[in-house]
XYZ file of N, CA, C and O in Angstrom:
636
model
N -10.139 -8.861 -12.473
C -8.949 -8.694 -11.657
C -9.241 -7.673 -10.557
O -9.845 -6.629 -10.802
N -8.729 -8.049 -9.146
C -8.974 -6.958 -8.056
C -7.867 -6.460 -8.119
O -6.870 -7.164 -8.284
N -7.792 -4.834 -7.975
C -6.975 -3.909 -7.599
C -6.781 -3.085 -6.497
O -7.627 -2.805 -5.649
N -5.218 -2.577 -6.567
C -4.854 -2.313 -4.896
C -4.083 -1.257 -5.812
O -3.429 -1.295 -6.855
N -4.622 0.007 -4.597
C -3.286 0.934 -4.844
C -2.943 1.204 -3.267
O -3.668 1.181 -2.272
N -1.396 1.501 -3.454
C -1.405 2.041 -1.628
C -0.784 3.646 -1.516
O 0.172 3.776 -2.280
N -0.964 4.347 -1.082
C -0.891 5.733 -1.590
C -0.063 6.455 0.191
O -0.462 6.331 1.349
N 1.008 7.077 -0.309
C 1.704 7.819 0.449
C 1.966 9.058 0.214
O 1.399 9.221 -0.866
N 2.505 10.181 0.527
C 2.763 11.230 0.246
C 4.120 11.509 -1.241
O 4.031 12.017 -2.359
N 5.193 10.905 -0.510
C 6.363 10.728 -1.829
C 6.350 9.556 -2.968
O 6.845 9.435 -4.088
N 5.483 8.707 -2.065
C 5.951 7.193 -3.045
C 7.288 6.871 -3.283
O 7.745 6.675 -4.409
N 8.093 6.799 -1.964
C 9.038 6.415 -1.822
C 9.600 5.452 -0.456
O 10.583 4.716 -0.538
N 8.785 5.620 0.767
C 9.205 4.772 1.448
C 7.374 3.931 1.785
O 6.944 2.916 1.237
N 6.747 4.691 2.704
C 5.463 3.635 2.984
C 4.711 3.143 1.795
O 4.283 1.988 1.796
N 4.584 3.674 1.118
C 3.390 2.551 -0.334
C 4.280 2.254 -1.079
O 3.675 1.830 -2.064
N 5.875 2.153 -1.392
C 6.561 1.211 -2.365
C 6.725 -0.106 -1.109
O 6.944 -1.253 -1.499
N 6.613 0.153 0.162
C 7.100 -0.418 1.233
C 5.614 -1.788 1.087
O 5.683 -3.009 0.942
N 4.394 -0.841 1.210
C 3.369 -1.712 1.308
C 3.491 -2.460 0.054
O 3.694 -3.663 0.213
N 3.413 -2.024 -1.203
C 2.915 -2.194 -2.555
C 4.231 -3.991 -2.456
O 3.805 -5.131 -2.642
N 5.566 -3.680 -2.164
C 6.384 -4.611 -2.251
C 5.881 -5.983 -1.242
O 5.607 -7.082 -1.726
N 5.832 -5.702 0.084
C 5.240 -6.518 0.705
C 3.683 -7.332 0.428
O 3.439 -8.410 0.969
N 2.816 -6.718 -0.382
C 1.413 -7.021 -0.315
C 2.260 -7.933 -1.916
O 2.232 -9.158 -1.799
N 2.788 -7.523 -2.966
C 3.030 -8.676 -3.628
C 3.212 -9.906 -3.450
O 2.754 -10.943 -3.932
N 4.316 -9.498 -2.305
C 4.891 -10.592 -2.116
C 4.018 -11.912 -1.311
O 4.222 -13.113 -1.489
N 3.322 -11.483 -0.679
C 2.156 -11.858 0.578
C 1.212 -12.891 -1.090
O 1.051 -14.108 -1.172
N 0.844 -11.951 -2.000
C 0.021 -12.524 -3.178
C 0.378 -13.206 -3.936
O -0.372 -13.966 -4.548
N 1.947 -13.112 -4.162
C 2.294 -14.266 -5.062
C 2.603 -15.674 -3.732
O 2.077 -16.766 -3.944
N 3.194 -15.534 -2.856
C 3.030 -16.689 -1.630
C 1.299 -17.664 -2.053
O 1.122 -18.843 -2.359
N 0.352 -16.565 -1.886
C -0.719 -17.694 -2.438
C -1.157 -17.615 -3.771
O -2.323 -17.390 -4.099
N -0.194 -17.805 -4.554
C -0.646 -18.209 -6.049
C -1.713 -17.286 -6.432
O -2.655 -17.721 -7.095
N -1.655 -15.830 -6.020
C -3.047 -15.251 -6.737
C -2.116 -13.853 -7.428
O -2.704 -12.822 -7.100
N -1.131 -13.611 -8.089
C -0.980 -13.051 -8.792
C -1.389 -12.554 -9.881
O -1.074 -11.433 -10.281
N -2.388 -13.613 -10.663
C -2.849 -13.447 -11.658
C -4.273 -12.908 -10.799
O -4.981 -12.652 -11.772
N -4.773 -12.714 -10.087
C -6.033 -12.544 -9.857
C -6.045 -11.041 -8.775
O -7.011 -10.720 -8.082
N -4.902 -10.376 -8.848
C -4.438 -9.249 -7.968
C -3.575 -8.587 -8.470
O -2.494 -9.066 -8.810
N -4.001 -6.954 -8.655
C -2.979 -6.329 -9.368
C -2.713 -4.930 -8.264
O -3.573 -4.179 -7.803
N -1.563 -4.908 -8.097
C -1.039 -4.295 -7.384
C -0.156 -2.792 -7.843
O 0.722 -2.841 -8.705
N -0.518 -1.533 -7.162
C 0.351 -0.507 -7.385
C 0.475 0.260 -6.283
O -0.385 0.314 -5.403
N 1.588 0.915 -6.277
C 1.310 2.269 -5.612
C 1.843 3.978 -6.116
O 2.270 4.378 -7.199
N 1.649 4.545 -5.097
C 1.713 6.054 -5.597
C 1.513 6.988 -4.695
O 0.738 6.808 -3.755
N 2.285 8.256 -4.897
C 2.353 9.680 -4.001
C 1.370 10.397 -4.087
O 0.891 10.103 -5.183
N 0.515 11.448 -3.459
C -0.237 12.196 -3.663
C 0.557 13.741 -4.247
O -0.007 14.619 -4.901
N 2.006 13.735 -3.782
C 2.784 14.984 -4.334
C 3.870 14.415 -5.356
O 4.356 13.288 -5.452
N 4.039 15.350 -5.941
C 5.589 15.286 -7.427
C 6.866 14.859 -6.859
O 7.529 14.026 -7.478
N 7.418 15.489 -5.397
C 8.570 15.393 -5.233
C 9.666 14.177 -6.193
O 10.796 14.369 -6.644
N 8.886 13.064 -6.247
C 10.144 12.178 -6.452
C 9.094 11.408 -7.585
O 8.623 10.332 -7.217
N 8.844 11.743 -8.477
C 8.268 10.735 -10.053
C 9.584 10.411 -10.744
O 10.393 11.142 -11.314
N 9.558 8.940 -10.500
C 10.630 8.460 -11.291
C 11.581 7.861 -10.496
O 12.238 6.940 -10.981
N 11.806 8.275 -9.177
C 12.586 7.568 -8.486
C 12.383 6.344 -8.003
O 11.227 5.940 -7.884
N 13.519 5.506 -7.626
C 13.075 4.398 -7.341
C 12.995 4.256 -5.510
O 13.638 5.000 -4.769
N 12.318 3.444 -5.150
C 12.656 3.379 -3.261
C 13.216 3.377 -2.953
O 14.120 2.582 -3.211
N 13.295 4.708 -1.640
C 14.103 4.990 -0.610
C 15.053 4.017 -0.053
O 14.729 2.911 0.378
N 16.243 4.492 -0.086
C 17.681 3.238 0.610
C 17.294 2.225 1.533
O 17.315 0.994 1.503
N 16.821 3.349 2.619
C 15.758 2.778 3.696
C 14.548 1.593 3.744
O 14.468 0.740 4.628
N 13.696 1.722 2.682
C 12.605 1.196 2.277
C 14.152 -0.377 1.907
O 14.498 -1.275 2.675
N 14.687 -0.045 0.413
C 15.051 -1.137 -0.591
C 15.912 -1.864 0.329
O 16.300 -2.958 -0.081
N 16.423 -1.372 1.869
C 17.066 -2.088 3.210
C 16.467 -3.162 3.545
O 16.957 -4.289 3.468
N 15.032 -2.797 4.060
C 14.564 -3.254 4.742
C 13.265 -4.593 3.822
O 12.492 -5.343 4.420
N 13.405 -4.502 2.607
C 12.778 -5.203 1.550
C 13.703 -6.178 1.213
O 13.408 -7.283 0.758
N 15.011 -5.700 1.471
C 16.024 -6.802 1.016
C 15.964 -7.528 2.266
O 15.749 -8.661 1.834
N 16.004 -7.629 3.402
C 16.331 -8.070 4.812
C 15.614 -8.874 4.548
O 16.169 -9.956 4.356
N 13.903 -8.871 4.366
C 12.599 -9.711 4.405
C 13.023 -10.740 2.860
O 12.481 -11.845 2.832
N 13.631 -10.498 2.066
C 13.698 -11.000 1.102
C 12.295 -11.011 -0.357
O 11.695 -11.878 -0.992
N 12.323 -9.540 -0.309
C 10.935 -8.648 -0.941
C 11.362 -8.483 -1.776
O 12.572 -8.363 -1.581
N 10.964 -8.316 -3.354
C 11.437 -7.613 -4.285
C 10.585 -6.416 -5.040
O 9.510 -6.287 -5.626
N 11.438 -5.823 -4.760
C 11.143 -4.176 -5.411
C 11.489 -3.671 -6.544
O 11.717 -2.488 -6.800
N 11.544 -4.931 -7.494
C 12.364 -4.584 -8.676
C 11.387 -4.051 -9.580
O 10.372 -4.671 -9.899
N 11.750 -2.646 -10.091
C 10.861 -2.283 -11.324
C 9.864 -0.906 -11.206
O 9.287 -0.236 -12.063
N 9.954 -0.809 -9.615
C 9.329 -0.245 -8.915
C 9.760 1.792 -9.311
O 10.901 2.165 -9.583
N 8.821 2.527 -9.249
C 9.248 3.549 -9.524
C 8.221 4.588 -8.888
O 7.035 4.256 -8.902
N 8.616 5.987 -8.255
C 7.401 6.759 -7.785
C 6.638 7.447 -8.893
O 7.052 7.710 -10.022
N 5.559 7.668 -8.419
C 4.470 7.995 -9.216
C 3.419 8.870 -8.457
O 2.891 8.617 -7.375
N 3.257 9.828 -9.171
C 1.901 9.959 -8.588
C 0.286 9.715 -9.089
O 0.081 9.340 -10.244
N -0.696 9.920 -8.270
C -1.951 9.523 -8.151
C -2.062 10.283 -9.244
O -1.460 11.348 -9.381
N -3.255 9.518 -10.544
C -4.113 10.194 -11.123
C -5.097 10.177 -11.535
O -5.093 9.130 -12.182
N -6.082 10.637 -11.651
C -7.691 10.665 -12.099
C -8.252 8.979 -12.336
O -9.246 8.447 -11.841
N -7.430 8.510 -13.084
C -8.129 7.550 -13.541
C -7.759 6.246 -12.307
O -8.375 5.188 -12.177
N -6.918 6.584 -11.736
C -6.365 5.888 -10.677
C -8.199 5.127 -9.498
O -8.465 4.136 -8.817
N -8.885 6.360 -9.938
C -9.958 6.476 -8.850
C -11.490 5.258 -9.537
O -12.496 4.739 -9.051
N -10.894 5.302 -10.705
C -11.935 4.473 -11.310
C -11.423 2.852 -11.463
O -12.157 1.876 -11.311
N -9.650 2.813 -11.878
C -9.729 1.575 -12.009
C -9.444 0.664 -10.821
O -9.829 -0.500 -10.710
N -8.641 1.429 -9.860
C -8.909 0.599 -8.455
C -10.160 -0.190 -7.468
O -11.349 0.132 -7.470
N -9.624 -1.139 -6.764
C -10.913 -1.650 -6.152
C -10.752 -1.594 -4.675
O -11.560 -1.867 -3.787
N -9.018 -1.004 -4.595
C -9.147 -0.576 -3.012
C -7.748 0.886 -3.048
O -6.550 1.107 -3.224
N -8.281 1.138 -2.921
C -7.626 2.444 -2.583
C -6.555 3.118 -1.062
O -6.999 4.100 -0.466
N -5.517 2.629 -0.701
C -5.115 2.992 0.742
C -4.016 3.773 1.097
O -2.829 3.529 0.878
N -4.508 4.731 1.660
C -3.617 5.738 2.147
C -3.404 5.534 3.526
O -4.224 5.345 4.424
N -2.112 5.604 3.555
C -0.935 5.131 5.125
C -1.393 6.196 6.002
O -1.517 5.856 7.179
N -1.686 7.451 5.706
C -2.318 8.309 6.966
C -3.308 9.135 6.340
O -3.784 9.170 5.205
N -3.545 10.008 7.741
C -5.010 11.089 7.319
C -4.522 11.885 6.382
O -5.010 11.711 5.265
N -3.678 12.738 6.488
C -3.147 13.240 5.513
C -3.577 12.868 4.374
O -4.637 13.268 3.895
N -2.726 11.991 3.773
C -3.180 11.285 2.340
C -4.999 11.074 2.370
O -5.736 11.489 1.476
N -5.321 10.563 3.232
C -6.560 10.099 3.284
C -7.486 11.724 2.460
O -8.110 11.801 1.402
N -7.308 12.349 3.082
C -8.105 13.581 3.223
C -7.495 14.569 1.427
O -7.893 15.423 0.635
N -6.885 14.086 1.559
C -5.816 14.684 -0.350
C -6.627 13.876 -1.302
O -7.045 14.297 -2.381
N -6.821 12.662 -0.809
C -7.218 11.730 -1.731
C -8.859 11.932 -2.154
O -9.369 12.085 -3.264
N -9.494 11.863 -0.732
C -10.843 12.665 -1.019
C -11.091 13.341 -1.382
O -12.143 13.376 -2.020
N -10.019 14.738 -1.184
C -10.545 15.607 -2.339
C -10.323 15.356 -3.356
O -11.294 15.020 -4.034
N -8.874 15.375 -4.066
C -9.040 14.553 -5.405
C -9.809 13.713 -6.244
O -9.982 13.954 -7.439
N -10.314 12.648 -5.599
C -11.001 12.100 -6.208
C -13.034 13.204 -6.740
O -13.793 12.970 -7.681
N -13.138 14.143 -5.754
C -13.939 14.662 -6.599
C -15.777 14.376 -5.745
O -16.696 15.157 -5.499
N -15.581 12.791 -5.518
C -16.869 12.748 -5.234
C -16.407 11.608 -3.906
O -15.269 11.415 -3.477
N -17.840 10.892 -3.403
C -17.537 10.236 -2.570
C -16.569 9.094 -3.023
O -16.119 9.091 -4.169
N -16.285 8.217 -2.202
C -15.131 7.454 -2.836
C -15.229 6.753 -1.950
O -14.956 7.191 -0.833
N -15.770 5.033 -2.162
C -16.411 3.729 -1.036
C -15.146 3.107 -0.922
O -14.708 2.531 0.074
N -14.439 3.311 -2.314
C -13.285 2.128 -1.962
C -11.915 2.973 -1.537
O -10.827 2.503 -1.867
N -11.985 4.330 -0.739
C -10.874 4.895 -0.194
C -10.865 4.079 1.180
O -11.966 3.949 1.715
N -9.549 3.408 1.937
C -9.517 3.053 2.974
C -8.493 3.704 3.848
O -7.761 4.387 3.131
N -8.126 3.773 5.173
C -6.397 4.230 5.723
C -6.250 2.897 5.808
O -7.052 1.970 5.698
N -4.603 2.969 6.113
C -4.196 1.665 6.022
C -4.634 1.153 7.369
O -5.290 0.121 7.508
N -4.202 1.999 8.438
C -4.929 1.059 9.752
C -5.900 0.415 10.015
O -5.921 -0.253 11.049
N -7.190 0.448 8.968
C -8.165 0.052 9.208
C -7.837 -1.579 8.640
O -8.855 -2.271 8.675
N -6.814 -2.178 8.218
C -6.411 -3.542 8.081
C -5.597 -3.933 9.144
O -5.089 -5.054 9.147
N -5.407 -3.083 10.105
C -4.375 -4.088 11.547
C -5.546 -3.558 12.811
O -6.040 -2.513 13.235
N -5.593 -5.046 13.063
C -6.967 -4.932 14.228
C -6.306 -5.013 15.114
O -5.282 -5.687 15.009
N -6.746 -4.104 16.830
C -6.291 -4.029 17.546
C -5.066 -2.767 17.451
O -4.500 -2.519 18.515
N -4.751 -2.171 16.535
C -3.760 -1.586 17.080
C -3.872 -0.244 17.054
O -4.713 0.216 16.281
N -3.056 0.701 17.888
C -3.447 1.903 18.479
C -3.264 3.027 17.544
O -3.816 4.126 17.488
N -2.518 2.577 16.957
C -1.861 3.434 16.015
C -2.859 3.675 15.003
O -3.389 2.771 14.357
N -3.268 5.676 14.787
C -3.931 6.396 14.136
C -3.456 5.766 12.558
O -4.257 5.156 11.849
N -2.399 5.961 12.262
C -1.582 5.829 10.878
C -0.350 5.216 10.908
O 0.140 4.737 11.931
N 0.078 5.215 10.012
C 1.047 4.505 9.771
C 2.272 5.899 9.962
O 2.139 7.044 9.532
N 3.409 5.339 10.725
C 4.450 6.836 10.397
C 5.654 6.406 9.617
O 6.352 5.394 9.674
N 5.690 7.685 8.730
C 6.618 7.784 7.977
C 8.135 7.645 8.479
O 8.824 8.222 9.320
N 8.335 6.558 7.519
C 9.964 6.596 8.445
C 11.186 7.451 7.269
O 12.371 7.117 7.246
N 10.618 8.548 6.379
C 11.593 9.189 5.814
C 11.504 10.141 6.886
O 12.642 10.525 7.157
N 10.475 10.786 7.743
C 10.691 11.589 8.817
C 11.172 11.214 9.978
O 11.784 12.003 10.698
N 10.881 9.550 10.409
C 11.157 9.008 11.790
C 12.736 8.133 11.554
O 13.684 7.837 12.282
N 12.431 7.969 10.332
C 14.133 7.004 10.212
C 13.628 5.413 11.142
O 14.519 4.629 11.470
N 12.267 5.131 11.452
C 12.443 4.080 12.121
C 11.096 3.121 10.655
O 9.872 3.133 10.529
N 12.291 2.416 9.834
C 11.706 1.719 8.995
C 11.463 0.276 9.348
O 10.759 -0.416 8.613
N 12.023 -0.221 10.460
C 11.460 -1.606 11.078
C 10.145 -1.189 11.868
O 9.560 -2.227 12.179
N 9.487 -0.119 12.292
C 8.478 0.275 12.756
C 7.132 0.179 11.925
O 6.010 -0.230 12.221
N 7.744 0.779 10.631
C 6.769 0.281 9.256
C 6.608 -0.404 9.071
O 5.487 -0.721 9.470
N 7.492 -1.720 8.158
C 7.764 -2.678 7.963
C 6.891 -3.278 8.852
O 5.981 -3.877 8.279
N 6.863 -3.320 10.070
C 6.394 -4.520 10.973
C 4.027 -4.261 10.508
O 3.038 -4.926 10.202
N 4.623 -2.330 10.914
C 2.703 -2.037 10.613
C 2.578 -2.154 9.076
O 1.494 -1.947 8.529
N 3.256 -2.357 8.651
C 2.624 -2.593 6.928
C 2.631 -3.756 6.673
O 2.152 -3.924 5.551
N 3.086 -5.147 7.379
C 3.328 -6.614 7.226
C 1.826 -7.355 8.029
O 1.173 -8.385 7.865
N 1.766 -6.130 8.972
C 0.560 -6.643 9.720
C -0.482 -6.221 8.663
O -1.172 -7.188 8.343
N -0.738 -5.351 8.172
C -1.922 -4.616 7.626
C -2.013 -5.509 6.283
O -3.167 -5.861 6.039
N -1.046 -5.944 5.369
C -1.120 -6.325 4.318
C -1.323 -7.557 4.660
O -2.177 -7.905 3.845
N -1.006 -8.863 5.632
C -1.537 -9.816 6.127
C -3.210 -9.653 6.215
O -3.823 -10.674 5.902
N -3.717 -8.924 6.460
C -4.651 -8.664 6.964
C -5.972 -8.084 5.332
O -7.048 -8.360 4.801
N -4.949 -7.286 5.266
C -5.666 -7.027 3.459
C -5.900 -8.314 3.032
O -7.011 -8.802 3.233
N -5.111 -8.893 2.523
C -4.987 -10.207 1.700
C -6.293 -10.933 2.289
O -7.407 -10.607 1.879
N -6.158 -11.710 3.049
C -7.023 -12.274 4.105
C -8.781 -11.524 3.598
O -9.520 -12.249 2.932
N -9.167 -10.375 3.915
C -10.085 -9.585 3.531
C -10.539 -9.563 1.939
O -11.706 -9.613 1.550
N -9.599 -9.493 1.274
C -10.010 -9.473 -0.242
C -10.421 -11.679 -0.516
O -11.470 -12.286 -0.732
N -9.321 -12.028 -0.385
C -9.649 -13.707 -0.522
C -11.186 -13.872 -0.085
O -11.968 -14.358 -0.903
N -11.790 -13.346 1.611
C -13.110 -13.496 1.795
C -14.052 -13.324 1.047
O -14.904 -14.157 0.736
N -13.919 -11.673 0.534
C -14.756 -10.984 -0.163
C -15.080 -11.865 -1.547
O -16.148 -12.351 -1.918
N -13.719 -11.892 -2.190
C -14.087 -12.051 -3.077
C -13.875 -13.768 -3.746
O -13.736 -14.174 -4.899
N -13.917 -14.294 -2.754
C -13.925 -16.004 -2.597
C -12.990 -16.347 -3.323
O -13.317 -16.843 -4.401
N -11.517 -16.218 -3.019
C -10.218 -16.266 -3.605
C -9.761 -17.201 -2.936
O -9.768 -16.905 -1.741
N -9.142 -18.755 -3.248
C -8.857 -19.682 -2.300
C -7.256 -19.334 -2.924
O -6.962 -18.649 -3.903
N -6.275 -20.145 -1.878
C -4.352 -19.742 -2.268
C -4.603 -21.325 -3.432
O -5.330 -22.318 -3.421
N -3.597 -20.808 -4.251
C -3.146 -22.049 -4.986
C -1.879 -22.618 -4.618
O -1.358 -23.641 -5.061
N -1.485 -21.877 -3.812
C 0.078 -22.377 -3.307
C -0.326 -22.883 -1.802
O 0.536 -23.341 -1.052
């Protein structure tokens, strides 16, 4: 089974945001069983909560489900059983590296899955309040994930 974590600071609006969308993108091609999906905060603030109003808005609009979903944060073992690792900005990026301890091949940012676009990171819309801004860079990026893992790892859709 390939694994995905998507890693934000709260685990409440960008990686429950990605984590919901990249499901949804995986069960569309019948590879649920062959893709396991999570995400998670690099800080405590919110373990246990479920996604931001904002986020569960804009998941309902797309017709996403976020059911079940809860924040969490990153831990140790997180670094071994994943097979892709993605943090929405440098920030995280750079938390995560250290954490993890040693080098780490399968840490990615999320931008490095939306080609062409200018944008360093992904921005937080619990600070910007602009969650159709996300939504749109996390729909592109997780299009784009999907696509990348199927290559890699010669995953055809069953749907």
């Amino acid at each position: 089974m390939i694994s995905v974590l998507f890693v934000c600071l709260g685990n409440i609006c960008r990686s429950p945001m990605a984590e919901a969308v990249f499901r949804h993108y995986v069960k569309e091609a019948g590879l649920q069983d062959k893709i396991h999906i999570d995400s998670a905060g690099t800080g405590d603030w919110h373990i246990g909560n479920i996604p931001h109003v904002g986020t569960r808005t804009k998941l309902d609009q797309a017709g996403m489900s976020y059911v079940g979903m809860e924040a969490r944060q990153v831990a140790p073992s997180d670094f071994t059983y994943f097979n892709f690792i993605i943090a929405m900005d440098n920030s995280n990026f750079k938390n995560l590296t250290r954490l993890s301890g040693r080098p780490c091949s399968h840490l990615y940012r999320f931008v490095d899955f939306i080609p062409e676009t200018s944008y360093q990171e992904i921005p937080d819309p619990y600070f910007t309040g602009d969650f159709d801004e996300t939504f749109d860079l996390v729909s592109k990026g997780c299009h784009e994930l999907l696509h990348r893992i199927q290559v890699e790892y010669h995953l055809q859709s069953t749907k």
